[in-house]
Amino acid sequence: WTAFPAIVRSDMILDTGSVDKLLTGYGVSLSSQVSGAFKSFDLTRAVGALVNFIVLFSLPLQLTQFVALYCMGIISEIYRRARRTKLNAYNHFQNAVVRTLMA
């Protein structure tokens, strides 16, 4: 139980003026507090995160290719020449068959 003191002013018809009375009320005091968070799905942020993921994970591949093709001297020249060469699987197959027959 909680006591609630209150001053009540009552105007009297007498010549003395008004009289103040101190009254005390008893009851239960309740208090509450609201807290929490509200979250929602944002499609633009999800698409942005996906694009960033793709871009960031292709960057290491590009960096490795750049280093291998241009920053390793004579080995880079060999890698560039091998990258420009067209692969003809039919000719390689014929060579493999001939080598197998001769062995």
Tab-separated table of C-alpha atoms in Angstrom:
chain	number	residue	atom	x	y	z
A	1	TRP	CA	0.000	0.000	0.000
A	2	THR	CA	1.114	3.491	-0.771
A	3	ALA	CA	0.093	6.692	0.999
A	4	PHE	CA	-0.770	9.734	-1.151
A	5	PRO	CA	-0.814	12.961	0.868
A	6	ALA	CA	-2.915	15.748	-0.606
A	7	ILE	CA	-3.723	19.281	0.520
A	8	VAL	CA	-7.339	20.270	-0.009
A	9	ARG	CA	-8.339	23.925	0.143
A	10	SER	CA	-11.874	24.587	1.179
A	11	ASP	CA	-13.334	28.059	1.123
A	12	MET	CA	-15.373	28.814	4.182
A	13	ILE	CA	-18.106	31.378	4.339
A	14	LEU	CA	-16.659	32.652	7.562
A	15	ASP	CA	-14.647	35.817	7.878
A	16	THR	CA	-11.465	33.857	8.577
A	17	GLY	CA	-10.941	32.952	4.921
A	18	SER	CA	-10.108	29.514	3.625
A	19	VAL	CA	-8.998	26.439	5.513
A	20	ASP	CA	-6.428	23.990	4.245
A	21	LYS	CA	-6.908	20.341	5.136
A	22	LEU	CA	-4.279	17.643	4.802
A	23	LEU	CA	-5.874	14.433	3.595
A	24	THR	CA	-4.072	11.147	3.041
A	25	GLY	CA	-5.290	8.587	0.507
A	26	TYR	CA	-4.150	4.975	0.419
A	27	GLY	CA	-3.934	2.689	-2.591
A	28	VAL	CA	-1.709	0.743	-4.919
A	29	SER	CA	0.836	2.499	-7.101
A	30	LEU	CA	1.588	0.939	-10.489
A	31	SER	CA	4.188	1.950	-13.033
A	32	SER	CA	5.121	0.515	-16.404
A	33	GLN	CA	7.824	1.041	-18.968
A	34	VAL	CA	7.733	0.102	-22.646
A	35	SER	CA	10.880	-1.023	-24.402
A	36	GLY	CA	11.800	-3.064	-27.463
A	37	ALA	CA	12.901	-2.884	-31.069
A	38	PHE	CA	11.095	-3.106	-34.377
A	39	LYS	CA	12.828	-4.601	-37.389
A	40	SER	CA	11.641	-5.140	-40.931
A	41	PHE	CA	13.113	-6.684	-44.074
A	42	ASP	CA	14.584	-4.141	-46.483
A	43	LEU	CA	14.911	-5.461	-50.035
A	44	THR	CA	17.240	-2.676	-51.191
A	45	ARG	CA	19.707	-3.427	-48.384
A	46	ALA	CA	19.575	-7.155	-49.195
A	47	VAL	CA	20.291	-6.530	-52.893
A	48	GLY	CA	23.079	-4.113	-51.963
A	49	ALA	CA	24.669	-6.696	-49.677
A	50	LEU	CA	24.475	-9.340	-52.419
A	51	VAL	CA	26.123	-7.029	-54.955
A	52	ASN	CA	28.871	-6.144	-52.473
A	53	PHE	CA	29.454	-9.844	-51.777
A	54	ILE	CA	29.863	-10.625	-55.488
A	55	VAL	CA	32.099	-7.641	-56.136
A	56	LEU	CA	34.336	-8.266	-53.159
A	57	PHE	CA	34.844	-11.923	-53.949
A	58	SER	CA	35.779	-11.315	-57.595
A	59	LEU	CA	38.405	-8.762	-56.585
A	60	PRO	CA	40.924	-11.347	-55.298
A	61	LEU	CA	40.674	-13.257	-58.603
A	62	GLN	CA	41.364	-10.101	-60.598
A	63	LEU	CA	44.285	-9.181	-58.347
A	64	THR	CA	45.830	-12.656	-58.663
A	65	GLN	CA	45.474	-12.594	-62.443
A	66	PHE	CA	47.101	-9.169	-62.613
A	67	VAL	CA	50.065	-10.284	-60.497
A	68	ALA	CA	50.505	-13.518	-62.462
A	69	LEU	CA	50.250	-11.872	-65.888
A	70	TYR	CA	52.192	-8.637	-65.327
A	71	CYS	CA	54.280	-8.623	-62.126
A	72	MET	CA	56.414	-11.806	-62.257
A	73	GLY	CA	58.875	-11.023	-65.029
A	74	ILE	CA	59.661	-13.844	-67.493
A	75	ILE	CA	57.137	-16.168	-65.858
A	76	SER	CA	54.428	-13.585	-66.585
A	77	GLU	CA	55.358	-13.679	-70.271
A	78	ILE	CA	54.962	-17.477	-70.265
A	79	TYR	CA	51.560	-17.180	-68.540
A	80	ARG	CA	50.371	-14.539	-71.031
A	81	ARG	CA	51.490	-16.675	-74.004
A	82	ALA	CA	49.721	-19.726	-72.539
A	83	ARG	CA	46.580	-17.696	-71.976
A	84	ARG	CA	46.499	-16.516	-75.596
A	85	THR	CA	46.981	-20.042	-77.008
A	86	LYS	CA	43.788	-21.662	-78.284
A	87	LEU	CA	43.142	-25.131	-76.912
A	88	ASN	CA	42.218	-27.672	-79.596
A	89	ALA	CA	41.103	-30.841	-77.826
A	90	TYR	CA	40.739	-32.799	-81.106
A	91	ASN	CA	44.450	-32.395	-81.981
A	92	HIS	CA	45.473	-33.328	-78.445
A	93	PHE	CA	43.258	-36.423	-78.632
A	94	GLN	CA	44.860	-37.545	-81.904
A	95	ASN	CA	48.357	-37.069	-80.450
A	96	ALA	CA	47.408	-39.059	-77.345
A	97	VAL	CA	46.041	-41.958	-79.449
A	98	VAL	CA	49.175	-42.101	-81.589
A	99	ARG	CA	51.433	-42.078	-78.519
A	100	THR	CA	49.352	-44.862	-76.944
A	101	LEU	CA	49.623	-47.033	-80.082
A	102	MET	CA	53.372	-46.518	-80.328
A	103	ALA	CA	54.009	-47.396	-76.695
